[in-house]
Coordinates of C-alpha atoms in Angstrom, one line a residue:
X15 CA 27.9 -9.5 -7.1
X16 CA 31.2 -11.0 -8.6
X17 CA 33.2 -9.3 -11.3
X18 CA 32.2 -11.3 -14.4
X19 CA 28.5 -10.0 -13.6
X20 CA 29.6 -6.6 -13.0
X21 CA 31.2 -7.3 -16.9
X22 CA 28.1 -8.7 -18.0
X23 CA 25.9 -5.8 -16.5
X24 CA 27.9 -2.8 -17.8
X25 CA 28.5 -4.4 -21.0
X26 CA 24.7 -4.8 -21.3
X27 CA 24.2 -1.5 -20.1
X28 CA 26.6 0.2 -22.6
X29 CA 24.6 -1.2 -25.8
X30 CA 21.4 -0.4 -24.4
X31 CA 22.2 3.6 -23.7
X32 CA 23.8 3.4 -27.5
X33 CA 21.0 2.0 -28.5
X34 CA 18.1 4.6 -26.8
X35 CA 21.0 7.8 -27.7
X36 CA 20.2 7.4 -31.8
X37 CA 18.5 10.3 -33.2
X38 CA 18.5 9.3 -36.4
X39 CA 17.0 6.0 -36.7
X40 CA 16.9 4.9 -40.7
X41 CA 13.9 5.0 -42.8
X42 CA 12.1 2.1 -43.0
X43 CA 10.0 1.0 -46.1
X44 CA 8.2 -1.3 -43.8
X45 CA 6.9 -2.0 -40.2
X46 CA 9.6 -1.9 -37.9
X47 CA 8.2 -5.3 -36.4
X48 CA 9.0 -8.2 -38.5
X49 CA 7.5 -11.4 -39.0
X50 CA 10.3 -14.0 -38.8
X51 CA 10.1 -17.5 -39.4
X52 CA 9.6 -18.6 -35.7
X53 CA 9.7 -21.7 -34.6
X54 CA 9.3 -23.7 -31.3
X55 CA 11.1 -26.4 -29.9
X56 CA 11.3 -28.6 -26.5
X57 CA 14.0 -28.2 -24.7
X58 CA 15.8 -31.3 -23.3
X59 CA 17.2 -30.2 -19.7
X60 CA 16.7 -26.5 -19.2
X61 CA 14.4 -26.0 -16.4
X62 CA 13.7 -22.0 -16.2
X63 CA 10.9 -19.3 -14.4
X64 CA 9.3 -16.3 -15.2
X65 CA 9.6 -14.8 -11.9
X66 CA 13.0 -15.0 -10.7
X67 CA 12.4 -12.8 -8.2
X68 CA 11.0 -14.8 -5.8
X69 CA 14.5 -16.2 -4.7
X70 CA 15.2 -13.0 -3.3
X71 CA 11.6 -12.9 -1.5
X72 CA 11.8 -16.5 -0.1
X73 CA 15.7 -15.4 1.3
X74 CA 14.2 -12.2 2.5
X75 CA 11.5 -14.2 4.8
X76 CA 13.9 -16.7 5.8
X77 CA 16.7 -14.4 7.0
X78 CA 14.4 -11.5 8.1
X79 CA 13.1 -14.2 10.4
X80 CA 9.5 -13.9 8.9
X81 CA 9.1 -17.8 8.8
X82 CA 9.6 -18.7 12.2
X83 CA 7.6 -15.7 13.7
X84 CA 4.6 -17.2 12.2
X85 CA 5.5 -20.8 13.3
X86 CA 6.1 -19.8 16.6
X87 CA 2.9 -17.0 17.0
X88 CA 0.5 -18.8 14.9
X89 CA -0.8 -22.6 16.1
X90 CA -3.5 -23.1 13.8
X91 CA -2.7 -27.3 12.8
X92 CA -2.2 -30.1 15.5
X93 CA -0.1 -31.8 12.8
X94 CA 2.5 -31.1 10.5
X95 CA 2.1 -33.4 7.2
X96 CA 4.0 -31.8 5.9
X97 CA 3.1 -28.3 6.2
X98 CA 3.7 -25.8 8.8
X99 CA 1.9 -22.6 9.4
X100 CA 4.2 -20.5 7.6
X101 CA 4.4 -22.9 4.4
X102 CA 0.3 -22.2 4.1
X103 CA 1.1 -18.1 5.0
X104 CA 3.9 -17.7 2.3
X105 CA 2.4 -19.8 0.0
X106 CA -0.6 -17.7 -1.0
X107 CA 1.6 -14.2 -0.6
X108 CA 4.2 -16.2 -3.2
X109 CA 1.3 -16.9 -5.1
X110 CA 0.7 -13.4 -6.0
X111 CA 4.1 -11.9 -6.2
X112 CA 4.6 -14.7 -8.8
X113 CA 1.9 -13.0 -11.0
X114 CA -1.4 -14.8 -9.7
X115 CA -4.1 -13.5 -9.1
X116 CA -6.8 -15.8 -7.3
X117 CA -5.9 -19.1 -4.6
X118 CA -6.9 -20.9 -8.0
X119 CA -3.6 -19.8 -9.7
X120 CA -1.4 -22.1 -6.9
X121 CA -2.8 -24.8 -8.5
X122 CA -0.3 -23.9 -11.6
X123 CA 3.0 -22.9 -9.2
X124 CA 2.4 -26.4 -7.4
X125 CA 2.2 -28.5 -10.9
X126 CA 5.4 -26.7 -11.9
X127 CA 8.9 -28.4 -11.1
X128 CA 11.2 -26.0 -11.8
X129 CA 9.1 -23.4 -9.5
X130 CA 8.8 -26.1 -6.5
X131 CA 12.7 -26.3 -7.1
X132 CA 13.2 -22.7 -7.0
X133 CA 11.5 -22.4 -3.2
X134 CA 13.1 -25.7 -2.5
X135 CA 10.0 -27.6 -2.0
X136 CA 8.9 -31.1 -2.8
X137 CA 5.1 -30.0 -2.8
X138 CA 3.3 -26.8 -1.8
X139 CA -0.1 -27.0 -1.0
X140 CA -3.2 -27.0 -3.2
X141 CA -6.0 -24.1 -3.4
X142 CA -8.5 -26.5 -1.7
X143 CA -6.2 -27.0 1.2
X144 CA -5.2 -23.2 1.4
X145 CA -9.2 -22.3 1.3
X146 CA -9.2 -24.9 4.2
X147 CA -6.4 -23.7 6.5
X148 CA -8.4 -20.5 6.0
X149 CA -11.7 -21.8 7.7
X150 CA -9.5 -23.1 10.2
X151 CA -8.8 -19.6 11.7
X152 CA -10.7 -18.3 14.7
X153 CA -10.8 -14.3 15.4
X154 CA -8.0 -14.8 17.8
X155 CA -5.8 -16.9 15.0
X156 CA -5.9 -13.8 12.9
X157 CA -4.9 -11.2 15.5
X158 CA -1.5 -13.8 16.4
X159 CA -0.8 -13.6 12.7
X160 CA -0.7 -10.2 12.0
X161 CA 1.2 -9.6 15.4
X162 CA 3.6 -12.1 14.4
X163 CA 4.0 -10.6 10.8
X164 CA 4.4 -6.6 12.8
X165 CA 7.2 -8.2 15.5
X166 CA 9.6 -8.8 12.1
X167 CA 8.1 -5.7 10.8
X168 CA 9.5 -3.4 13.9
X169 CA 12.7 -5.3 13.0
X170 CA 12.8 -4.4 9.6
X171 CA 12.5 -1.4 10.4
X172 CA 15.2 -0.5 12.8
X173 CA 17.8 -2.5 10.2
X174 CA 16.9 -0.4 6.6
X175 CA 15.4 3.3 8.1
X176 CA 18.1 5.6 9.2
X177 CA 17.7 6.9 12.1
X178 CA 16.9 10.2 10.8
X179 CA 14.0 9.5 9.4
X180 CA 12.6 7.3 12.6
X181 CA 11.7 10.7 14.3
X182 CA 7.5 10.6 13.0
X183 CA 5.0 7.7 12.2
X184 CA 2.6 9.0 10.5
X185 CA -0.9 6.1 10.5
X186 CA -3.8 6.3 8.1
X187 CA -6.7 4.8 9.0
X188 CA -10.0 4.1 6.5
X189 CA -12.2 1.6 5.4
X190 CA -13.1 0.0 2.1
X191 CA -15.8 -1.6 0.6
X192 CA -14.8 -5.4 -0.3
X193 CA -18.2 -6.4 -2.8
X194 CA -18.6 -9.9 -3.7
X195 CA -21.2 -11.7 -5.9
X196 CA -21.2 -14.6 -3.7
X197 CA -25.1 -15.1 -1.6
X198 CA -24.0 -17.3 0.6
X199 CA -21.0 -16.1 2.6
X200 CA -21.5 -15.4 6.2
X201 CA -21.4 -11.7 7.6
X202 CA -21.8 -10.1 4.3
X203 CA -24.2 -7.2 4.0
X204 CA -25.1 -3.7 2.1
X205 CA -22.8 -1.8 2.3
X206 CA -23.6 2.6 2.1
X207 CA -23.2 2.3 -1.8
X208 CA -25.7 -0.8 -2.3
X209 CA -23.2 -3.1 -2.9
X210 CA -23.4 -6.4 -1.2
X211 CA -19.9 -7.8 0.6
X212 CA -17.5 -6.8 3.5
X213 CA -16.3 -3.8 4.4
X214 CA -12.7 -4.2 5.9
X215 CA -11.3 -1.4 7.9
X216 CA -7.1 -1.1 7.2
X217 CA -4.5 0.9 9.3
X218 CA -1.7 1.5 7.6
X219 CA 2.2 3.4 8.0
X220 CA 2.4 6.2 5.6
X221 CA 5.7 6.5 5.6
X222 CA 6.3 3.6 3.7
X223 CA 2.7 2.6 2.6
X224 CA 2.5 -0.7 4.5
X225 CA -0.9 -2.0 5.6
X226 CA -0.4 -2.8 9.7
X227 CA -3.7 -4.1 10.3
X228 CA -6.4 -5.0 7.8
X229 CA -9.9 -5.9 9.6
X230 CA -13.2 -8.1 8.1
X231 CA -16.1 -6.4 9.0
X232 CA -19.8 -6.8 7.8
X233 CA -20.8 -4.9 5.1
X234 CA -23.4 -2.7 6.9
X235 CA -20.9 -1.3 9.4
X236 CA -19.7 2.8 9.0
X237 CA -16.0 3.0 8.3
X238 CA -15.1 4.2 12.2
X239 CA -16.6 0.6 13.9
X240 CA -14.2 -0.8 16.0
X241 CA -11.4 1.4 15.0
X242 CA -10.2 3.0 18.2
X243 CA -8.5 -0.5 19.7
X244 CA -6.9 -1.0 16.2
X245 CA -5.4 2.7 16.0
X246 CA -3.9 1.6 19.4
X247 CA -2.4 -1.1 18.5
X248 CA -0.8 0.6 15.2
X249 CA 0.7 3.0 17.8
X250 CA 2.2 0.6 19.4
X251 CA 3.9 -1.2 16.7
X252 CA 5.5 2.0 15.3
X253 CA 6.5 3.2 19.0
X254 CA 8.5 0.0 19.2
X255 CA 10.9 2.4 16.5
X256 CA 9.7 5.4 15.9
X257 CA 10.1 8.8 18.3
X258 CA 6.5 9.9 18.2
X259 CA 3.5 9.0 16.5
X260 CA 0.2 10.5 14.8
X261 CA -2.5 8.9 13.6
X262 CA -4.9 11.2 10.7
X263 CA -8.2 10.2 9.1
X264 CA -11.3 11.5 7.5
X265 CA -14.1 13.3 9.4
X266 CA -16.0 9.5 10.2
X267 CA -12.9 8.8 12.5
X268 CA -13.0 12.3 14.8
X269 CA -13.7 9.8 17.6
X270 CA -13.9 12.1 20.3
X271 CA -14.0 10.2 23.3
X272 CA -10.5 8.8 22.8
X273 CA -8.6 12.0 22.4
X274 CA -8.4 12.8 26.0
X275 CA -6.6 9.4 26.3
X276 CA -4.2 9.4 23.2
X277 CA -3.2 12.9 23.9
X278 CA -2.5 11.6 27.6
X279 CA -0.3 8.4 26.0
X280 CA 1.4 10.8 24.2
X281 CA -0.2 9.8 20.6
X282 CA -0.8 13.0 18.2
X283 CA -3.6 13.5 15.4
X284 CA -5.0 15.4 12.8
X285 CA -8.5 14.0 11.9
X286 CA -11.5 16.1 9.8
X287 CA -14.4 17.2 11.7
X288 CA -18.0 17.3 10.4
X289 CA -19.3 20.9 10.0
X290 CA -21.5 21.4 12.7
X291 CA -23.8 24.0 13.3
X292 CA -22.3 25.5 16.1
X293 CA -18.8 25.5 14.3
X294 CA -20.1 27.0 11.3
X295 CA -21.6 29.9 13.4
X296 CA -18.2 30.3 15.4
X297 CA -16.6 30.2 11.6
X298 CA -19.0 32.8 10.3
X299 CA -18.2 34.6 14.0
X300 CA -14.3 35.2 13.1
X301 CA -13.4 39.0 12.1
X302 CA -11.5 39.8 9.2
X303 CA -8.0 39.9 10.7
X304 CA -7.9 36.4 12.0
X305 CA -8.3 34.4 8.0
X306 CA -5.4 33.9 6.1
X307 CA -5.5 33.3 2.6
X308 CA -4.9 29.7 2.0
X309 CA -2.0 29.4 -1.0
X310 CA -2.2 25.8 -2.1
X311 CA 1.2 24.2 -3.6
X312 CA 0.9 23.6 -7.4
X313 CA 0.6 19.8 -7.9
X314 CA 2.5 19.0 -10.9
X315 CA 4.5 21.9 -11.4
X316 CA 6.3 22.1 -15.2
X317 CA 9.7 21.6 -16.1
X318 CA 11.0 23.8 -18.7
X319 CA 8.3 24.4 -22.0
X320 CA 5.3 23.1 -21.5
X321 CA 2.5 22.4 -24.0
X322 CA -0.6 23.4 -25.1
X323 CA -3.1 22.5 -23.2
X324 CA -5.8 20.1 -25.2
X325 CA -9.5 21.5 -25.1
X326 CA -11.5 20.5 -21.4
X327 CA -14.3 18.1 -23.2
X328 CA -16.1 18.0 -19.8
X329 CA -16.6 21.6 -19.3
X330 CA -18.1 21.9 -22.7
X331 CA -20.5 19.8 -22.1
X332 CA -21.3 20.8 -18.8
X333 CA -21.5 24.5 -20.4
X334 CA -23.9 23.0 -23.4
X335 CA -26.3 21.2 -21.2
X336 CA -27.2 23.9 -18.7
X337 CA -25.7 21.8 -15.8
X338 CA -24.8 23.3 -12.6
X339 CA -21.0 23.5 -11.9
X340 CA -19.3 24.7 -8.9
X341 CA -16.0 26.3 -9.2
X342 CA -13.7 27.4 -6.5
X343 CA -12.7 30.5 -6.6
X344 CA -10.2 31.2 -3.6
X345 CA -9.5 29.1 0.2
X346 CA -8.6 30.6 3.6
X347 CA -8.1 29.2 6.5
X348 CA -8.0 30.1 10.7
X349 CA -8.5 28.4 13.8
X350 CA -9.8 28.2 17.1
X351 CA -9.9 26.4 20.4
X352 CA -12.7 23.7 21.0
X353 CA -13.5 21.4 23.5
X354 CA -15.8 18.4 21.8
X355 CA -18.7 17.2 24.6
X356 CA -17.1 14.1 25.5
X357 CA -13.5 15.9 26.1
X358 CA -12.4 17.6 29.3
X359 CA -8.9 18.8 26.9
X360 CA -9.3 21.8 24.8
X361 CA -8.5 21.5 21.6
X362 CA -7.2 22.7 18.1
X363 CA -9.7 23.5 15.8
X364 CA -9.0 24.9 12.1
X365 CA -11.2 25.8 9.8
X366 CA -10.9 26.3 5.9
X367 CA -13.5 28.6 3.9
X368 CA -13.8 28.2 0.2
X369 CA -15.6 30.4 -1.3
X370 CA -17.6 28.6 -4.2
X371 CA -19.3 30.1 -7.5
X372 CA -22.4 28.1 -8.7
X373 CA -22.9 28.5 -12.5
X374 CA -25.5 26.7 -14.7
X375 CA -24.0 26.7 -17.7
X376 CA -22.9 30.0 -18.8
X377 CA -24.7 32.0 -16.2
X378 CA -23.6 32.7 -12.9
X379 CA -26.5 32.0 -10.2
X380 CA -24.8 32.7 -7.1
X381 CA -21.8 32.4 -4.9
X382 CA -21.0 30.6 -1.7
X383 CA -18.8 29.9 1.3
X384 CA -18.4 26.6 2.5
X385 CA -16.4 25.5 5.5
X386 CA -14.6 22.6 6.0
X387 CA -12.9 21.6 9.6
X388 CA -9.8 19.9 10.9
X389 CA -9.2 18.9 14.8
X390 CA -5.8 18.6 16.5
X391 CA -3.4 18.1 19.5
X392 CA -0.6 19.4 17.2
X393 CA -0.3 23.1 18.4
X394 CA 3.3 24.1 16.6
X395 CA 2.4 23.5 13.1
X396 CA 0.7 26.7 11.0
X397 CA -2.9 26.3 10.2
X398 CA -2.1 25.9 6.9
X399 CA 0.3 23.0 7.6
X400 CA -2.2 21.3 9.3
X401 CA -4.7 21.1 6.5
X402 CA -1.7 19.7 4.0
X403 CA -1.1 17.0 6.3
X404 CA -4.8 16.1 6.7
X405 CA -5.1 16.3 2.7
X406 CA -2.1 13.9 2.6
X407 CA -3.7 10.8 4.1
X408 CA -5.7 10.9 0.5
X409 CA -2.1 9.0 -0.6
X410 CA -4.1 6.1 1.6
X411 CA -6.6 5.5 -1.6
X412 CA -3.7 4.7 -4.0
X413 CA -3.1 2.2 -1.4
X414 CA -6.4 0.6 -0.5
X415 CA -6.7 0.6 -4.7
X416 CA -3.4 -1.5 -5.2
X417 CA -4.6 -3.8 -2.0
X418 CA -7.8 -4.2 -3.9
X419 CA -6.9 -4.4 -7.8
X420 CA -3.2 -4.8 -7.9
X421 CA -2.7 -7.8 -4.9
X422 CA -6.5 -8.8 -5.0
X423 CA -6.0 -9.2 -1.3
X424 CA -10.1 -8.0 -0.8
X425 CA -11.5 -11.0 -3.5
X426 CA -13.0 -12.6 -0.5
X427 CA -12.5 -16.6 -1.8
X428 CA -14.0 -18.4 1.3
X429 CA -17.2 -18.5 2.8
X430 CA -17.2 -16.8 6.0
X431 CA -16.0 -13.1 7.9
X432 CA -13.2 -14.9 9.7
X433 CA -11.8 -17.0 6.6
X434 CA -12.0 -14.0 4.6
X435 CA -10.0 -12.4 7.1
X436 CA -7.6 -14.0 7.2
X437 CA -7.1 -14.9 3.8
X438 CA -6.7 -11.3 3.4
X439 CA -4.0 -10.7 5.8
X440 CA -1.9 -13.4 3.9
X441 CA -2.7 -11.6 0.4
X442 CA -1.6 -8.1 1.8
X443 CA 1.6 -10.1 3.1
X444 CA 2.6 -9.8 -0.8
X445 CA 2.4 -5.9 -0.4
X446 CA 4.3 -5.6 2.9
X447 CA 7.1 -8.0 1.4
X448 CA 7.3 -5.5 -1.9
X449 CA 8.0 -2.8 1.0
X450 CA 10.4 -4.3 2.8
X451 CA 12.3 -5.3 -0.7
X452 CA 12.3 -1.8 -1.4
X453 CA 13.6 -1.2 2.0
X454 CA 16.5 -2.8 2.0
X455 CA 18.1 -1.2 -1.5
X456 CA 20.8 1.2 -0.9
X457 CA 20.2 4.4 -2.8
X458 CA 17.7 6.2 -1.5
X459 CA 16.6 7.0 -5.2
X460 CA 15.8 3.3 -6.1
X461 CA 13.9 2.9 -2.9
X462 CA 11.2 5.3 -3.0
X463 CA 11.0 5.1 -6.6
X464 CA 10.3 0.8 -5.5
X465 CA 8.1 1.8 -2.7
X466 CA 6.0 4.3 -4.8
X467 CA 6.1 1.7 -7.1
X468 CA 2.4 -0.1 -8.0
X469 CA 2.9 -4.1 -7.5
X470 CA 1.8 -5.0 -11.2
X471 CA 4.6 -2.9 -12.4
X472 CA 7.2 -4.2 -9.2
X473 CA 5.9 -7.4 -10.4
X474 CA 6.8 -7.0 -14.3
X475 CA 9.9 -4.8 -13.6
X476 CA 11.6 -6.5 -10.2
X477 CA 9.8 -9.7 -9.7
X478 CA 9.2 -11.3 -13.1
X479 CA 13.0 -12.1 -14.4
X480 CA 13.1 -14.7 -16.7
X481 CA 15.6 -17.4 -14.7
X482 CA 17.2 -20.7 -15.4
X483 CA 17.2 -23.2 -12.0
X484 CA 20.2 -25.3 -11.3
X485 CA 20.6 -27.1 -8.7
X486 CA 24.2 -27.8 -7.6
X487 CA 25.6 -30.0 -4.6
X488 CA 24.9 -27.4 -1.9
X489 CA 23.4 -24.2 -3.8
X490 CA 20.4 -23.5 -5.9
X491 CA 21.7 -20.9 -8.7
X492 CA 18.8 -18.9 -10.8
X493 CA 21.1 -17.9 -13.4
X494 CA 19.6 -14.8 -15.2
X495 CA 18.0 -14.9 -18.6
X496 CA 16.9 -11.3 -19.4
X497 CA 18.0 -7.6 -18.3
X498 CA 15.8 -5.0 -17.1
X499 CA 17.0 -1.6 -15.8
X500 CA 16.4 -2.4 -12.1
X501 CA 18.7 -6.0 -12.7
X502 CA 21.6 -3.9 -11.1
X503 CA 19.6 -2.7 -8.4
X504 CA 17.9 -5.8 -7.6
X505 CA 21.4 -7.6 -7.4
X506 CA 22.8 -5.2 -5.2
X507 CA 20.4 -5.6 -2.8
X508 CA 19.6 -9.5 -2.7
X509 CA 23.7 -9.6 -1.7
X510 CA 22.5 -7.0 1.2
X511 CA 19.8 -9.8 1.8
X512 CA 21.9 -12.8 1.9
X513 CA 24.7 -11.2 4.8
X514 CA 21.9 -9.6 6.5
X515 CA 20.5 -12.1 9.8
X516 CA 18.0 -10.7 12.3
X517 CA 18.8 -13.1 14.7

């Protein structure tokens, strides 16, 4: 940044703290909102965005080398006129970090000058011919694009994670149902919960919430189809960087036949395990001595006073009606060897009891233990640990929800499994650039706080800066218009952007 906008900021920073460190605001004999005599105007020659932010994106992809991975991975078009592979890819992700929400909303970036100017385009292309380079992908078209878009992702990676912190990759792997109102889209079906549509299957890096492989699959299929060839691949994208790698999941992914195999390459995991008969009997089998009681960590603990806490509206109405409610009373956990049938390994089993006391209403019918089971090569962490870190892949739903609500990635626009597909690997593209923003900013604070971050509110608070375009001999200047708390940050880190080449 240069010195007048290190001024500028710190000036603007000053009257803001003075402004939020008033007690004792005035009493007002009215609303504090007014209603001023407004009035609106055209303006002659200034040409200005609402999302400002995309500057920083579009030099991201460019100098990260994003743009010619696709070009040279992906061969979708015999001919160029004018666009490329990439211009199609970046053109629906830009779509939604720019605040839209469907392939229908290009249709109002492309009619805008001042946005063309800002990407430095004479014309990007239309939701008709985005829905058609979609129906233009074959399975295999897919599978190059999303290798294309992991090669710059291993690079990213080994510039902006310290060492340090590249000892453990920790994948999350689970499917989610995609429904769609549409009747006539190919490989649709009912899915478990009666809804009609898709059900993808995603494969994603915990340790920074990016989705590595998204999959189309018919609706009808369990959430484990297909899933062992796509957990290998996941491992070995993060091996490219990371030390050593484990993949977790939910009892539906215990895939038993692989384990011999991934413990042989070396991969680790931690999956659930249904409660079987014959585990339940070995459970009910253990003596006294060998359970631990299982202390869970309080998960939001208080800072300083806390308040009262309001009256539980759902337990009083559970408690009026007479319906039956199940409340834990205390967990413990142990473990045991077990080989599954199709293993010739022995393996880590532990098992948690909860001990559960059914109620209708007011009166107390009965209690109960239940047993819940994890599986594992991991042999040095304590049982306990090994239940945490399986109850940690739930942190996988917050992003499957923001892939699904906040980057409408799953809307399903085309007409077919495969155009679906891949229509949804370019929407998620949106959420893997937000990461790799958030990557690249220097304190450590600012970045997980970006990559916990939900998009809509990285769109409204990083994205969505109100700039003025001016174009200049051999520059294009957005010249900021509005001030946000993270305008420091976000500064800071599009300098890092501009020096940084990964060529």
């Amino acid at each position: 940044m240069k010195k007048s906008d290190n001024r500028i900021l710190r000036g603007r920073e000053r009257r803001i703290k003075k402004r939020l460190a008033r007690d004792n605001f005035p009493e007002h004999d009215g609303p504090v909102m007014g209603a001023p005599n407004i009035h609106y105007e055209m303006a002659q020659k200034a040409r200005a965005i609402d999302c400002g932010g995309i500057g920083a994106i579009h030099t991201m992809c460019e100098n990260t080398g994003l743009t010619l991975s696709i070009n040279r991975n992906l061969s979708v078009l015999k001919r160029y006129l004018p666009y490329h592979e990439s211009d199609h890819v970046l053109n629906i992700a830009y779509n939604i970090i720019a605040g839209g929400k469907c392939k229908e909303d290009i249709e109002t970036r492309r009619n805008d000058e001042t946005y063309l100017d800002a990407v430095e385009a004479e014309r990007i292309p239309d939701p008709t011919t985005e829905g058609d380079f979609c129906r233009r992908f074959e399975r295999s078209d897919v599978i190059d694009l999303m290798d294309a878009i992991n090669q710059t992702r291993a690079l990213v990676w080994r510039r902006t994670i310290p060492k340090r912190d590249r000892k453990l990759a920790v994948i999350d792997v689970d499917g989610i149902v995609a429904e769609t109102t549409g009747e006539c889209k190919q490989g649709m079906d009912i899915a478990y919960n009666g809804e009609w549509g898709y059900h993808p299957l995603v494969v994603s890096l915990a340790n920074t919430d990016e989705p590595l492989f998204t999959v189309n699959r018919s609706g009808n299929r369990p959430s484990h189809d297909g899933a062992a060839p796509w957990i290998d691949r996941a491992a070995e994208v993060t091996s490219r960087v990371f030390e050593q790698s484990i993949v977790r999941g939910d009892t539906d992914f215990s895939l038993t036949k692989n384990f011999d195999r991934w413990t042989e390459g070396g991969l680790g995991f931690n999956f659930g395990y249904d409660a079987k008969p014959n585990l339940v009997k070995i459970a009910r089998g253990l003596g006294g001595g060998e359970w631990d009681k299982l202390e869970r960590p309080e998960k939001n603990p208080t800072r300083g006073k806390s308040r009262a806490r309001p009256e539980n509206v759902k337990e009083r109405i559970v408690e009026e009606r007479g319906y039956k409610k199940l409340i834990l009373i205390e967990e413990h956990v142990a473990e045991f060897s077990y080989r599954p049938v199709a293993c010739e390994r022995t393996y880590r089993m532990v098992v948690v009891r909860k001990k559960i006391r059914v109620k209708a209403g007011q009166q107390h019918l009965f209690d109960e233990d239940r047993y819940f089971f994890y599986i594992t090569n991991l042999w040095e962490p304590e049982p306990d640990e090994v239940v945490f870190f399986n109850n940690e892949r739930c942190d996988q739903e917050n992003l499957l929800g923001q892939l699904k609500g906040g980057v409408n990635a799953l809307r399903m626009p085309t007409d077919d499994l495969v155009s679906n597909w891949a229509y949804m690997v370019m929407a998620s593209l949106a959420w893997t650039l937000k990461a790799w923003f958030a990557l690249h900013v220097w304190l450590r604070e600012d970045r997980s706080a970006l990559l916990g971050m939900s998009f809509r509110k990285f769109l409204n608070e990083v994205i969505r800066i109100p700039c003025q375009i001016v174009r200049h001999a051999r520059k294009l200047t957005y010249r900021i218009l509005g001030y946000t708390r993270w305008t420091r940050s976000f500064l800071s880190t599009f300098g890092r952007l501009r020096k940084m080449s990964y060529g």
